[in-house]
Coordinates of C-alpha atoms in Angstrom, one line a residue:
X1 CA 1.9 23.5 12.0
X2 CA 4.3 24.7 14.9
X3 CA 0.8 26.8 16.4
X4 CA -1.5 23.6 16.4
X5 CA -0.2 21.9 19.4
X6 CA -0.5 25.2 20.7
X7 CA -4.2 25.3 20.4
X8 CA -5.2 21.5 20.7
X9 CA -4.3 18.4 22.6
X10 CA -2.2 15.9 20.3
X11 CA -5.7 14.0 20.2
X12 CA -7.6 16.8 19.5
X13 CA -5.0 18.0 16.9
X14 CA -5.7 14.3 15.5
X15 CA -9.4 14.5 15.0
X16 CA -9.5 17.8 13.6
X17 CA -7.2 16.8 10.6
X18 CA -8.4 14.0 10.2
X19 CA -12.3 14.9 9.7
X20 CA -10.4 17.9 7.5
X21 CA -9.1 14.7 5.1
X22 CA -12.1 12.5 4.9
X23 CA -14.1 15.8 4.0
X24 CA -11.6 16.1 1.4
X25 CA -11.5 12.7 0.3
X26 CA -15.4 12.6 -0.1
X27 CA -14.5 15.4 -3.0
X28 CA -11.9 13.3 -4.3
X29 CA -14.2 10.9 -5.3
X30 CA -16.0 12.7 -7.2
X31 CA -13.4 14.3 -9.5
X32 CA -12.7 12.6 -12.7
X33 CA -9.6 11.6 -13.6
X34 CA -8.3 10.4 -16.6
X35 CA -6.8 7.1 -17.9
X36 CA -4.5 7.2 -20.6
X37 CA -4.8 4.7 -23.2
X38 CA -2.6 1.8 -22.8
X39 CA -0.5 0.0 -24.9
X40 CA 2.0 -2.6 -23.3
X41 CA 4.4 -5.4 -24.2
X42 CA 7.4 -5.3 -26.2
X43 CA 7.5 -2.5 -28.7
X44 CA 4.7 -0.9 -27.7
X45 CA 7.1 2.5 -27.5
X46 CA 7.5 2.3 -31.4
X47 CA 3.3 1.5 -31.5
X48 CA 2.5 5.1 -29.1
X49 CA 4.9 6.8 -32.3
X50 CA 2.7 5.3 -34.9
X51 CA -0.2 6.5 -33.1
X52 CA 0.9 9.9 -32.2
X53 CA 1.9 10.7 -35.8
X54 CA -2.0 9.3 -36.8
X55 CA -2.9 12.4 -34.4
X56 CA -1.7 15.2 -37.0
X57 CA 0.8 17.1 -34.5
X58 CA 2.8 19.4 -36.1
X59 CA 5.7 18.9 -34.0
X60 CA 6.7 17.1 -31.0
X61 CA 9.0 17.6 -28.2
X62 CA 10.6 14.4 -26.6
X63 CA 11.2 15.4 -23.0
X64 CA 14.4 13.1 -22.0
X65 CA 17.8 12.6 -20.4
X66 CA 20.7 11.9 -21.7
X67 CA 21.8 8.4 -21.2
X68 CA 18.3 7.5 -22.4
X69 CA 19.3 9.1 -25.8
X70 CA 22.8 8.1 -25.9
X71 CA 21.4 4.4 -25.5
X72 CA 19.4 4.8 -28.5
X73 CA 16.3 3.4 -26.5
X74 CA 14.7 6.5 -28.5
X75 CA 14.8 4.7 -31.7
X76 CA 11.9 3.2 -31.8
X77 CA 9.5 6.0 -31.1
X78 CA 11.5 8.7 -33.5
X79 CA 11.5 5.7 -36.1
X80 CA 7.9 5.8 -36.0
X81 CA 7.4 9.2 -35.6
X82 CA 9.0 9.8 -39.2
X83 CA 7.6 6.9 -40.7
X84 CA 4.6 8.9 -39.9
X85 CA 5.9 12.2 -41.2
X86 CA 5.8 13.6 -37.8
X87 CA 8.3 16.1 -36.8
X88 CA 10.2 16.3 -33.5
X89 CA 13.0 17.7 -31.6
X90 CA 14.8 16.0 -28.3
X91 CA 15.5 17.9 -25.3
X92 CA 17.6 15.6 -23.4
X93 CA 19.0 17.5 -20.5
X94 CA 16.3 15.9 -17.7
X95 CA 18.6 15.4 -14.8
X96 CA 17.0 13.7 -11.2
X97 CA 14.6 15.8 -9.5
X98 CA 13.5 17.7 -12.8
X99 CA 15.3 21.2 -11.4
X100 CA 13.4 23.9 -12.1
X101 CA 16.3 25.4 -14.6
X102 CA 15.7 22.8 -17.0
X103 CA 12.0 22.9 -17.1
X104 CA 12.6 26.7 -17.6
X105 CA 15.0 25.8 -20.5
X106 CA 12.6 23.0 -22.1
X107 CA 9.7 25.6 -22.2
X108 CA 11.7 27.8 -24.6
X109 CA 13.0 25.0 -27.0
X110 CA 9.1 24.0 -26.8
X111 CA 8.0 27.7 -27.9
X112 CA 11.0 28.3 -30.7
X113 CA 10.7 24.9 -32.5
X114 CA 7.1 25.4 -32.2
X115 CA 6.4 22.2 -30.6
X116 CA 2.7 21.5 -30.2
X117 CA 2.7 18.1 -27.7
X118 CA 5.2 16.1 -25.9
X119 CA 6.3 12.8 -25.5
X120 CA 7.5 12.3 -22.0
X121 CA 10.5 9.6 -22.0
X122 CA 12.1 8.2 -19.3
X123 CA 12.0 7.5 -15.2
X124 CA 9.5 10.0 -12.8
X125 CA 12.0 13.6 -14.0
X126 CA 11.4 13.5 -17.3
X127 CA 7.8 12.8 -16.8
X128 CA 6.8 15.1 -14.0
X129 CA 9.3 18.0 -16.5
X130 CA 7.3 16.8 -19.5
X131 CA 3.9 17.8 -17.3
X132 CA 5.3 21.3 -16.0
X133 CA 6.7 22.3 -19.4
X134 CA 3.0 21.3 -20.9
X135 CA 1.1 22.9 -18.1
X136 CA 3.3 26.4 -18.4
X137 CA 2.8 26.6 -22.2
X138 CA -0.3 26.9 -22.3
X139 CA -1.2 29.0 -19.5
X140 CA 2.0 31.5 -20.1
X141 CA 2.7 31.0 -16.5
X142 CA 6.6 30.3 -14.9
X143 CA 6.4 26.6 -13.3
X144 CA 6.5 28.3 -9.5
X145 CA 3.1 30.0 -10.3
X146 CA 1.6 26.8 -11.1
X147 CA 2.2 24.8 -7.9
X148 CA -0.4 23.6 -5.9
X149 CA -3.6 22.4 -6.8
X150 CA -5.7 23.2 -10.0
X151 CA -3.4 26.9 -10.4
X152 CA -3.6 26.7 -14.4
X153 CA -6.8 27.6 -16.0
X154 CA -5.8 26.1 -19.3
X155 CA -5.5 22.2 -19.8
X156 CA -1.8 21.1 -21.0
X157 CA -0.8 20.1 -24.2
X158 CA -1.4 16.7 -25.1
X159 CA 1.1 14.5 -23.6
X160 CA 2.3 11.4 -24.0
X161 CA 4.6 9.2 -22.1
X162 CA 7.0 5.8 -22.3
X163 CA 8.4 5.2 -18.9
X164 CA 11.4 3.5 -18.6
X165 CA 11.5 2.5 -14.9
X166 CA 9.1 0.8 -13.1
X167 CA 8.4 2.8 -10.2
X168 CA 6.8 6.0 -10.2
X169 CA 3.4 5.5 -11.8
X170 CA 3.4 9.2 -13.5
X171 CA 1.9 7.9 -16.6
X172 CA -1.2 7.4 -14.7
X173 CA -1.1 10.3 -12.0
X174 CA -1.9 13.8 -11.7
X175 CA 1.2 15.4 -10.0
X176 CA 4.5 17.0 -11.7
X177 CA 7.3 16.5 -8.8
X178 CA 10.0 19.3 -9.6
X179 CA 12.8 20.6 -7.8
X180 CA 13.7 24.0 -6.3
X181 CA 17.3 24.0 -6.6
X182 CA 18.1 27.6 -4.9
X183 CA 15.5 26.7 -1.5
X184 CA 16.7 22.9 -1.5
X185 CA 13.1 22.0 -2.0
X186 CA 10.1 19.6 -4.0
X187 CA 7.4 21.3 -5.4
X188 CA 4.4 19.3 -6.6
X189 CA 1.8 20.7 -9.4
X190 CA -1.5 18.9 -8.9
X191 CA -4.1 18.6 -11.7
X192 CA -6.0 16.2 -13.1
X193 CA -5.3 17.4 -16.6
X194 CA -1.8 16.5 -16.1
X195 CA -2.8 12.7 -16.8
X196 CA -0.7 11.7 -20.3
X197 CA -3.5 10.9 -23.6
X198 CA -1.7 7.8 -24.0
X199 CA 1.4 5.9 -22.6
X200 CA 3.5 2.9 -23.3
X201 CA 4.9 -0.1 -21.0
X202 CA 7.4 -1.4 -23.1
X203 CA 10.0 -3.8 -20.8
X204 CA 12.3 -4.0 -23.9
X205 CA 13.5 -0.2 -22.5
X206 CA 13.6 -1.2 -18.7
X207 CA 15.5 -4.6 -19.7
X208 CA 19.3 -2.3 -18.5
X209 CA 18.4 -0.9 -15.7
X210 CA 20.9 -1.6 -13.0
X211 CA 20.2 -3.7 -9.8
X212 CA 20.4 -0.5 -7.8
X213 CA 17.8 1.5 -9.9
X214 CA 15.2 -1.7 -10.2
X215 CA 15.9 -2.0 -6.7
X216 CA 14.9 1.6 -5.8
X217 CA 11.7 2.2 -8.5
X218 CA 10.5 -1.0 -7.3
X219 CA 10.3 -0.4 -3.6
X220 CA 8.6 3.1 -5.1
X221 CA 5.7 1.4 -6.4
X222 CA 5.6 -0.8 -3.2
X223 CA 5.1 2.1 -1.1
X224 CA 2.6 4.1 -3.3
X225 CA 0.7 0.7 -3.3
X226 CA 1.0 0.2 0.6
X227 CA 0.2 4.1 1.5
X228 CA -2.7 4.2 -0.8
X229 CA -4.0 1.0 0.8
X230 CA -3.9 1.8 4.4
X231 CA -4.9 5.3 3.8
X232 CA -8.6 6.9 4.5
X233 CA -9.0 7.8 0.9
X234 CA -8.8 4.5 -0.1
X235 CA -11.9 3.1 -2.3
X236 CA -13.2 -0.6 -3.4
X237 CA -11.1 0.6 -7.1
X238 CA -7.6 1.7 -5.2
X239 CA -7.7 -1.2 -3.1
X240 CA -8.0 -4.2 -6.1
X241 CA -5.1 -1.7 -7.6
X242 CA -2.9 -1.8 -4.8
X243 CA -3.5 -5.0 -3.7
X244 CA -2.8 -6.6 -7.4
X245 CA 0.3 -4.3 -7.2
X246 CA 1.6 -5.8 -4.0
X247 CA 1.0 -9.3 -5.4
X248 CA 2.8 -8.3 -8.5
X249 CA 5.8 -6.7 -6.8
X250 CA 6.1 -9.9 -4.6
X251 CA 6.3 -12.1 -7.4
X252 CA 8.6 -10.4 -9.6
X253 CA 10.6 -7.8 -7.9
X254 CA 13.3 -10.3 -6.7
X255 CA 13.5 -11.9 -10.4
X256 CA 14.6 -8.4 -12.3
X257 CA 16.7 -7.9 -9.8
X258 CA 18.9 -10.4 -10.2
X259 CA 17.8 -10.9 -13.6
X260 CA 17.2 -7.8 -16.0
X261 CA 16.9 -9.6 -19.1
X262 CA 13.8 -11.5 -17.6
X263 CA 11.0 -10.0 -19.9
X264 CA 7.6 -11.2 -18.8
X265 CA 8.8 -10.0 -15.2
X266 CA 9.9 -6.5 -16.7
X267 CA 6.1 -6.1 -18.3
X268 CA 4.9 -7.6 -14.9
X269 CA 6.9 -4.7 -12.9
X270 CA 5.8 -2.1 -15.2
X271 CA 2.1 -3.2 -14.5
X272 CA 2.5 -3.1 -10.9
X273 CA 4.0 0.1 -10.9
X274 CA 1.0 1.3 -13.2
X275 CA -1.6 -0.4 -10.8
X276 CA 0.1 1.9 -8.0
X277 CA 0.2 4.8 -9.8
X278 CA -3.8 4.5 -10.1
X279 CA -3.9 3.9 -6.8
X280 CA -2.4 6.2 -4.9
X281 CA -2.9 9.4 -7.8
X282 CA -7.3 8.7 -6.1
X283 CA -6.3 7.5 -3.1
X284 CA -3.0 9.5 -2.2
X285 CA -0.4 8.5 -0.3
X286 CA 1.4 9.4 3.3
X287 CA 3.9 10.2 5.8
X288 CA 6.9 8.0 4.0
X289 CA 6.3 10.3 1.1
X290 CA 6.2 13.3 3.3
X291 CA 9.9 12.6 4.8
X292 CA 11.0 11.0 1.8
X293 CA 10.6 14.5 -0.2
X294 CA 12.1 16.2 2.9
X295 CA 15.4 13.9 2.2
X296 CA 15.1 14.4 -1.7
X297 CA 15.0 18.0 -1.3
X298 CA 17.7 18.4 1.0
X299 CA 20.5 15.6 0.3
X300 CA 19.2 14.7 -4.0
X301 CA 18.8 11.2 -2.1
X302 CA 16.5 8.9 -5.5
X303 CA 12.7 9.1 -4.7
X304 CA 12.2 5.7 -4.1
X305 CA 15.5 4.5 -2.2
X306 CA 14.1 7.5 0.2
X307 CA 10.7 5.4 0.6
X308 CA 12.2 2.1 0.7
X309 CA 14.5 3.2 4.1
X310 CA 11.7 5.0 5.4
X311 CA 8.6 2.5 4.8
X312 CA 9.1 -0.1 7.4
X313 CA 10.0 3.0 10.5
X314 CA 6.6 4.8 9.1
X315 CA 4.0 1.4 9.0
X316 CA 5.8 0.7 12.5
X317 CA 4.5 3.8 13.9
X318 CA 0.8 3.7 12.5
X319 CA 0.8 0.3 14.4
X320 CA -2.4 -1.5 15.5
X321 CA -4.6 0.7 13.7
X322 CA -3.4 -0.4 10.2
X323 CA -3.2 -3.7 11.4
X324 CA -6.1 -5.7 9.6
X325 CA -5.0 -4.1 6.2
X326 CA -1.0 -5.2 7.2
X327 CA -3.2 -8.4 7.3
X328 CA -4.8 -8.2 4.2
X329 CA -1.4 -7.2 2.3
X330 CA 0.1 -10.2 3.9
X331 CA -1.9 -12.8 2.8
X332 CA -1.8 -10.9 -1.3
X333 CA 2.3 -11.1 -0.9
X334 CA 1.6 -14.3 0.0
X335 CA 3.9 -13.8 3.2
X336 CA 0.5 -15.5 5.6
X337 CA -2.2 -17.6 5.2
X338 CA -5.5 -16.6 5.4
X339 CA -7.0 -18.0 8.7
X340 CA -4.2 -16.6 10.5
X341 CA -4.8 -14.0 13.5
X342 CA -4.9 -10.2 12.0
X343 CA -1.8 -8.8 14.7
X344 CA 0.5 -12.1 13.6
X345 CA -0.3 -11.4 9.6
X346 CA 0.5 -8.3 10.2
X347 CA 4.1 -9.1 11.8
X348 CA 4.5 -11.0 9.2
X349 CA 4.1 -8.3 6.6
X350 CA 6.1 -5.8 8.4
X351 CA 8.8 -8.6 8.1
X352 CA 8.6 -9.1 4.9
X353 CA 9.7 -5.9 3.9
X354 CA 12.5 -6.3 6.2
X355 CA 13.5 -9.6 3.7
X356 CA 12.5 -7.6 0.4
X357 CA 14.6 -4.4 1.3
X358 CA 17.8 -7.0 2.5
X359 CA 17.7 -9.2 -0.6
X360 CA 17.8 -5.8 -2.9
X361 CA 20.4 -4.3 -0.9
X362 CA 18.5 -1.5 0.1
X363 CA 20.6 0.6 2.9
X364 CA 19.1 0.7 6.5
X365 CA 20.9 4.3 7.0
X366 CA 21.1 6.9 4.8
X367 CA 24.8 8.3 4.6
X368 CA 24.2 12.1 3.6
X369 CA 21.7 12.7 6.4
X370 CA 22.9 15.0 8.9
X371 CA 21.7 15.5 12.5
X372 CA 21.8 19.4 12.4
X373 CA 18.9 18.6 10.2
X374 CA 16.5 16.7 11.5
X375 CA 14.3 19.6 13.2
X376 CA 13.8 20.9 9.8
X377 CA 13.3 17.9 8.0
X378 CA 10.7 16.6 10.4
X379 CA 8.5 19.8 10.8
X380 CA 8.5 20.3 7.1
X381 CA 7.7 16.7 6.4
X382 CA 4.5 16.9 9.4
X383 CA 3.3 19.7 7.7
X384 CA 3.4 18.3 4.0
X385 CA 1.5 15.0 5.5
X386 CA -1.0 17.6 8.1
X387 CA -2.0 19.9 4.8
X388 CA -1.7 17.0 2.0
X389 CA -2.3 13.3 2.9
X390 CA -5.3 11.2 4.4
X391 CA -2.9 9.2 6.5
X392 CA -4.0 6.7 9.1
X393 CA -2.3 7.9 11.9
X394 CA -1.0 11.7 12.3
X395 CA 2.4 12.1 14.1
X396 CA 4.0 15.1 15.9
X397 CA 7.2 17.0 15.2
X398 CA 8.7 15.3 18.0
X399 CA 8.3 12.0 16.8
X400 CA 8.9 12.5 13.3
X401 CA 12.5 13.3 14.3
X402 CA 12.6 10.1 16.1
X403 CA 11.8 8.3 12.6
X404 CA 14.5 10.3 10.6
X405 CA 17.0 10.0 13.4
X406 CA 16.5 5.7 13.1
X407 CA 18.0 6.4 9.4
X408 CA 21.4 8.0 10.6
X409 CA 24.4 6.8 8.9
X410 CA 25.8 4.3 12.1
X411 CA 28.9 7.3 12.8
X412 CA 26.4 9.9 13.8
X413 CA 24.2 7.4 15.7
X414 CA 27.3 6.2 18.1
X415 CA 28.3 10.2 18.5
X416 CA 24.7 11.2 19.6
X417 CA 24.6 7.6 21.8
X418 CA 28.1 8.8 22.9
X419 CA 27.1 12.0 23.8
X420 CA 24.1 10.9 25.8
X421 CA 25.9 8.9 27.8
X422 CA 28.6 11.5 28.9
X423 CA 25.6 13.7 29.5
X424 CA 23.9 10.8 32.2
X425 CA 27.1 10.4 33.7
X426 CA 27.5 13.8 33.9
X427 CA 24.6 14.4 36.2

């Protein structure tokens, strides 16, 4: 990353990635993916268990945290699961991030109980813990060996999955997001075998989530909507998904958050995070991801609040040239009319998100980032996006800080404007 500017002008630099990504993209296509079968509405957690013990498991391992336990939204699924005479343990020590430590620990308790599938319940840890610990057990490798792309030779074991947040998609992606506690880093496994047999969308579990988290998983599955939209992957099947994602997230985003109980918007969320999910796990995603793992990595800040303060900085950027799908998006959130000129819909959109991210409370700064670093975070984010994502618009290092530094908790910002000044005067 730091030699390229080196060796190309910043257009040059542009071109060359971006004919590397829609070279890669044209392969993309062409791999299968998977689609777990679906089962949604309420109780549908309690119909994957009756299904899973039809499938003659000897044992399963229910991949977890612990408030999800101690809530007893596991009740259904276990009930089930013995009504079936299928036997299981819990491993409920999923914390955010899915550290590697605890993926580490959950392949041992899957090997001595002698586990032969998982059930993956809960939020985008325990899903993307439940698809390293399957991935590892079969190909007798340590989770670090396996990240990248395609590293396992051996499919995982069957898993299955209930989310309980409506955000992250993973039931229907290919990726395993885990933490690297000792290097402050995310570490992504890629492979299409990762997709879960069969998952659940039950809202009954996502009906206590706090206003914060619904808040946060929600703007998630805006951006993995919005990135795999404007995107050069994108195809005629990512776009009706992320486009009937936007729509949905408009329409019922704002209700369950100020109203949990609200079931038909719950199930309505939980599709629209699903719709994204197949979206953007063809059609990828971009540069708010990229920064957003940076800040994850670093400061622990949750997935999606990182993409919800980064979104509207990063579509800024990309300006004009994401314009008519800004357009497009508008008129589906139902923000424009159709008629209306592409640059104004596309104001209008970028506003929007404005309105959404105030009305959910969703911080313009972010308090734990620090301006010692920003170099860091920005050249490691450029390189993620450079190596990873089709994104519209490629940005340097240099501007990259610029974004992160918009995000400063106000303190820092007055110092550095402080500083600056005293340095003008100065000369």
């Amino acid at each position: 990353m730091v030699l390229i500017p080196n060796l190309l002008s910043d257009v040059g630099r542009s071109v060359g990635l971006s004919t590397v990504m829609r070279v890669a993209g044209l392969v993309t296509r062409l791999l299968p993916i998977p689609q777990p079968t679906m089962l949604v509405g309420p109780g549908s957690s309690a119909r994957l268990g009756h299904a899973v013990a039809g499938f003659g498991h000897q044992k399963i391992l229910i991949v977890t945290d612990r408030v999800i336990s101690g809530l007893g939204l596991l009740d259904g699924l276990t009930r089930a699961l013995t009504e079936g005479g299928t036997a299981f343990c819990v491993f409920d020590e999923i914390t955010p991030d899915a550290p590697i430590p605890q993926i580490e620990k959950g392949i041992e308790i899957f090997k001595t109980e002698g586990c032969d599938a998982i059930v993956a319940f809960g939020g985008g840890s325990a899903m993307d813990a439940a698809k390293a610990i399957g991935l590892s057990v079969t190909n007798h490798k340590h989770p670090r060996r396996l990240v990248g792309y395609f590293r396992g030779f051996h499919a995982p074991v069957p898993i299955y999955a209930v989310p309980t947040t409506a955000g992250t998609g993973s039931e229907v992606t290919v990726a395993a997001v885990i933490s690297d506690p000792e290097n402050n880093k995310k570490l992504v496994i890629a492979d299409s075998r990762l997709v879960p047999k069969m998952a659940a969308l039950d809202p009954e579990l996502m009906t206590g989530l706090p206003p914060d988290i619904t808040a946060a998983t929600g703007m998630d599955a805006l951006t993995h909507a919005i990135e795999a939209f404007i995107g050069h992957w994108s195809t005629s099947f990512t776009d009706r998904m992320a486009l009937a994602a936007v729509g949905m997230i408009y329409d019922n985003l704002r209700v369950v958050y100020k109203n949990g109980k609200d079931l038909t918007a719950r199930e309505n969320m939980a599709l629209a995070s699903n719709y994204a999910g197949l979206a953007f796990t063809r059609a990828n995603v971009g540069n708010v991801h990229a920064i957003a793992h940076q800040l994850g990595g670093k400061y622990h800040t949750p997935h999606g609040l990182a993409n919800a303060i980064m979104l509207p900085h990063v579509l800024r950027f990309y300006g004009p040239c994401i314009h008519d799908k800004l357009a497009v998006l508008a008129v589906r959130a139902k923000v424009g009319a159709a008629g209306e000129p592409v640059d104004v819909l596309a104001q209008k959109f970028l506003e929007s998100i404005d309105a959404l991210s105030r009305d959910l409370g969703i911080p313009r700064q972010l308090d734990a980032l620090r301006k010692a670093d920003i170099p860091a975070l920005a050249k490691a984010a450029c390189w993620e996006a450079d190596t990873n994502y089709p994104v519209p618009r490629y940005m340097s290092v240099e501007t990259c800080e610029e974004l992160i530094r918009a995000v400063l908790p106000k303190a820092a910002s007055r110092k550095k404007s402080t500083g600056q000044a005293s340095t003008r005067n100065a000369g």
